[in-house]
Short mmCIF file of C-alpha atoms in Angstrom, two decimals:
data_model
loop_
_atom_site.label_atom_id
_atom_site.label_comp_id
_atom_site.label_asym_id
_atom_site.label_seq_id
_atom_site.Cartn_x
_atom_site.Cartn_y
_atom_site.Cartn_z
CA UNK A 1 -4.99 17.48 8.36
CA UNK A 2 -8.02 15.36 7.33
CA UNK A 3 -10.07 18.07 6.10
CA UNK A 4 -7.04 20.24 4.63
CA UNK A 5 -6.17 17.20 2.37
CA UNK A 6 -9.87 16.99 1.10
CA UNK A 7 -9.82 20.42 0.39
CA UNK A 8 -6.88 19.93 -1.75
CA UNK A 9 -8.00 17.24 -3.40
CA UNK A 10 -11.48 18.85 -4.27
CA UNK A 11 -9.68 21.77 -5.78
CA UNK A 12 -7.56 19.30 -7.93
CA UNK A 13 -10.61 17.17 -8.92
CA UNK A 14 -12.74 19.97 -9.59
CA UNK A 15 -10.11 22.19 -11.67
CA UNK A 16 -7.84 19.74 -13.34
CA UNK A 17 -9.11 16.15 -13.39
CA UNK A 18 -12.84 16.97 -14.33
CA UNK A 19 -11.28 19.33 -17.27
CA UNK A 20 -9.06 17.03 -18.56
CA UNK A 21 -11.50 14.10 -18.14
CA UNK A 22 -14.29 16.08 -20.26
CA UNK A 23 -11.52 17.01 -22.82
CA UNK A 24 -10.41 13.27 -23.13
CA UNK A 25 -14.20 12.05 -23.48
CA UNK A 26 -14.63 14.73 -26.29
CA UNK A 27 -16.80 17.20 -24.25
CA UNK A 28 -16.86 21.06 -23.51
CA UNK A 29 -13.93 21.31 -20.93
CA UNK A 30 -16.42 22.75 -18.49
CA UNK A 31 -18.81 19.69 -18.89
CA UNK A 32 -18.25 17.26 -16.11
CA UNK A 33 -17.95 20.30 -13.56
CA UNK A 34 -21.52 21.71 -14.80
CA UNK A 35 -22.85 18.16 -13.97
CA UNK A 36 -21.59 18.50 -10.66
CA UNK A 37 -19.55 15.30 -11.22
CA UNK A 38 -17.39 16.50 -7.92
CA UNK A 39 -20.22 18.07 -5.81
CA UNK A 40 -19.67 15.49 -3.16
CA UNK A 41 -16.50 13.79 -1.69
CA UNK A 42 -16.37 10.66 0.67
CA UNK A 43 -12.87 9.60 1.53
CA UNK A 44 -11.79 5.94 2.87
CA UNK A 45 -8.73 5.73 4.84
CA UNK A 46 -7.28 2.40 5.61
CA UNK A 47 -4.52 0.78 7.93
CA UNK A 48 -3.48 -2.81 7.07
CA UNK A 49 -0.61 -4.25 9.62
CA UNK A 50 1.88 -6.38 8.66
CA UNK A 51 0.67 -9.97 8.26
CA UNK A 52 2.80 -12.87 8.82
CA UNK A 53 0.40 -15.23 6.89
CA UNK A 54 -0.64 -12.92 3.78
CA UNK A 55 -1.70 -16.05 1.57
CA UNK A 56 -4.30 -16.68 4.30
CA UNK A 57 -6.37 -13.41 4.19
CA UNK A 58 -7.07 -10.26 1.92
CA UNK A 59 -6.38 -6.85 2.55
CA UNK A 60 -9.51 -5.68 0.75
CA UNK A 61 -11.53 -8.08 -1.72
CA UNK A 62 -12.19 -7.77 -5.28
CA UNK A 63 -14.57 -4.99 -6.25
CA UNK A 64 -15.37 -1.97 -8.67
CA UNK A 65 -15.46 1.52 -7.52
CA UNK A 66 -19.07 2.77 -7.79
CA UNK A 67 -18.62 6.83 -7.56
CA UNK A 68 -17.42 8.87 -10.42
CA UNK A 69 -13.81 8.79 -10.11
CA UNK A 70 -11.51 8.13 -7.23
CA UNK A 71 -8.06 9.51 -6.25
CA UNK A 72 -6.26 7.29 -4.23
CA UNK A 73 -3.03 7.58 -2.10
CA UNK A 74 -1.16 4.72 -1.32
CA UNK A 75 2.17 4.67 0.71
CA UNK A 76 5.24 2.94 -0.10
CA UNK A 77 4.09 -0.34 0.62
CA UNK A 78 1.74 -1.12 -2.29
CA UNK A 79 -0.60 -4.16 -2.16
CA UNK A 80 -2.64 -2.42 -4.90
CA UNK A 81 -3.63 -5.05 -8.34
CA UNK A 82 -5.84 -4.73 -10.80
CA UNK A 83 -7.42 -7.60 -12.80
CA UNK A 84 -6.68 -7.70 -16.24
CA UNK A 85 -7.15 -10.02 -18.90
CA UNK A 86 -7.90 -12.95 -16.06
CA UNK A 87 -4.82 -11.96 -14.50
CA UNK A 88 -3.49 -9.89 -11.28
CA UNK A 89 -1.32 -6.84 -11.71
CA UNK A 90 0.42 -4.90 -9.07
CA UNK A 91 0.42 -1.19 -8.92
CA UNK A 92 3.64 -0.52 -7.80
CA UNK A 93 3.30 2.76 -5.45
CA UNK A 94 5.24 5.92 -6.51
CA UNK A 95 6.10 8.64 -4.17
CA UNK A 96 3.57 11.30 -4.87
CA UNK A 97 1.41 9.52 -7.51
CA UNK A 98 -2.17 9.57 -6.90
CA UNK A 99 -3.86 6.50 -8.88
CA UNK A 100 -7.33 6.77 -9.87
CA UNK A 101 -10.56 5.00 -11.40
CA UNK A 102 -13.32 6.28 -12.63
CA UNK A 103 -16.88 6.05 -14.50
CA UNK A 104 -17.88 7.40 -17.99
CA UNK A 105 -20.42 4.72 -19.69
CA UNK A 106 -18.06 2.45 -20.70
CA UNK A 107 -15.39 4.81 -22.53
CA UNK A 108 -13.22 4.73 -19.21
CA UNK A 109 -14.14 1.64 -17.55
CA UNK A 110 -13.80 1.18 -13.41
CA UNK A 111 -11.44 -1.61 -13.39
CA UNK A 112 -11.87 -4.29 -10.46
CA UNK A 113 -9.10 -4.27 -8.03
CA UNK A 114 -8.26 -5.52 -4.87
CA UNK A 115 -5.61 -5.04 -2.15
CA UNK A 116 -3.21 -8.19 -1.45
CA UNK A 117 -2.08 -8.78 2.51
CA UNK A 118 1.85 -8.20 2.80
CA UNK A 119 4.36 -9.66 5.29
CA UNK A 120 5.44 -6.06 5.64
CA UNK A 121 3.71 -3.21 6.84
CA UNK A 122 1.90 -1.42 8.05
CA UNK A 123 0.06 -0.47 4.68
CA UNK A 124 -1.29 3.17 4.44
CA UNK A 125 -3.75 4.45 1.89
CA UNK A 126 -6.56 7.05 1.15
CA UNK A 127 -9.09 7.01 -1.34
CA UNK A 128 -10.85 10.18 -2.02
CA UNK A 129 -14.23 9.17 -4.04
CA UNK A 130 -16.07 12.14 -6.12
CA UNK A 131 -19.84 12.23 -6.29
CA UNK A 132 -22.77 14.45 -7.40
CA UNK A 133 -23.45 14.40 -3.58
CA UNK A 134 -25.68 12.19 -1.31
CA UNK A 135 -29.04 14.38 -2.14
CA UNK A 136 -30.96 13.19 -5.04
CA UNK A 137 -31.15 15.96 -7.85
CA UNK A 138 -33.35 16.03 -10.64
CA UNK A 139 -30.93 18.48 -12.60
CA UNK A 140 -28.62 15.65 -13.67
CA UNK A 141 -28.68 14.79 -17.08
CA UNK A 142 -26.57 12.39 -19.58
CA UNK A 143 -23.54 14.05 -21.01
CA UNK A 144 -24.84 14.28 -24.91
CA UNK A 145 -21.05 13.46 -26.00
CA UNK A 146 -21.17 10.46 -23.76
CA UNK A 147 -24.67 8.76 -25.24
CA UNK A 148 -24.70 6.72 -28.33
CA UNK A 149 -26.55 3.93 -29.60
#
């Protein structure tokens, strides 16, 4: 199941997400795909059991993703929060919705986020992170539309 899920996420990322992001960034629709922004993918699955005292622990600590884009599936229990103007904002789970964060030279900024422990559970999430791959490539270049002084 995991391999099939990854294949489907890669299709969505390669065909839909990269094209739409390219256009939103004012680039040629194929720019990010041609740059190899989805050549690699890694998947992180989390299982958080119900916690009787969630105020004493943290599901996942504060962080920013350091890949090109992360597509996240979270189950109905939620727990994902983003830091916005020094306040934690809940990201309510919506059935069938995939959340995402991305890196784009500060045009779209990956927000700091965390996962809060909950008394209900378990909580399950699957994060698929798109990268240029794990092999250093010397053909990676800045997208001219994203470089400014």
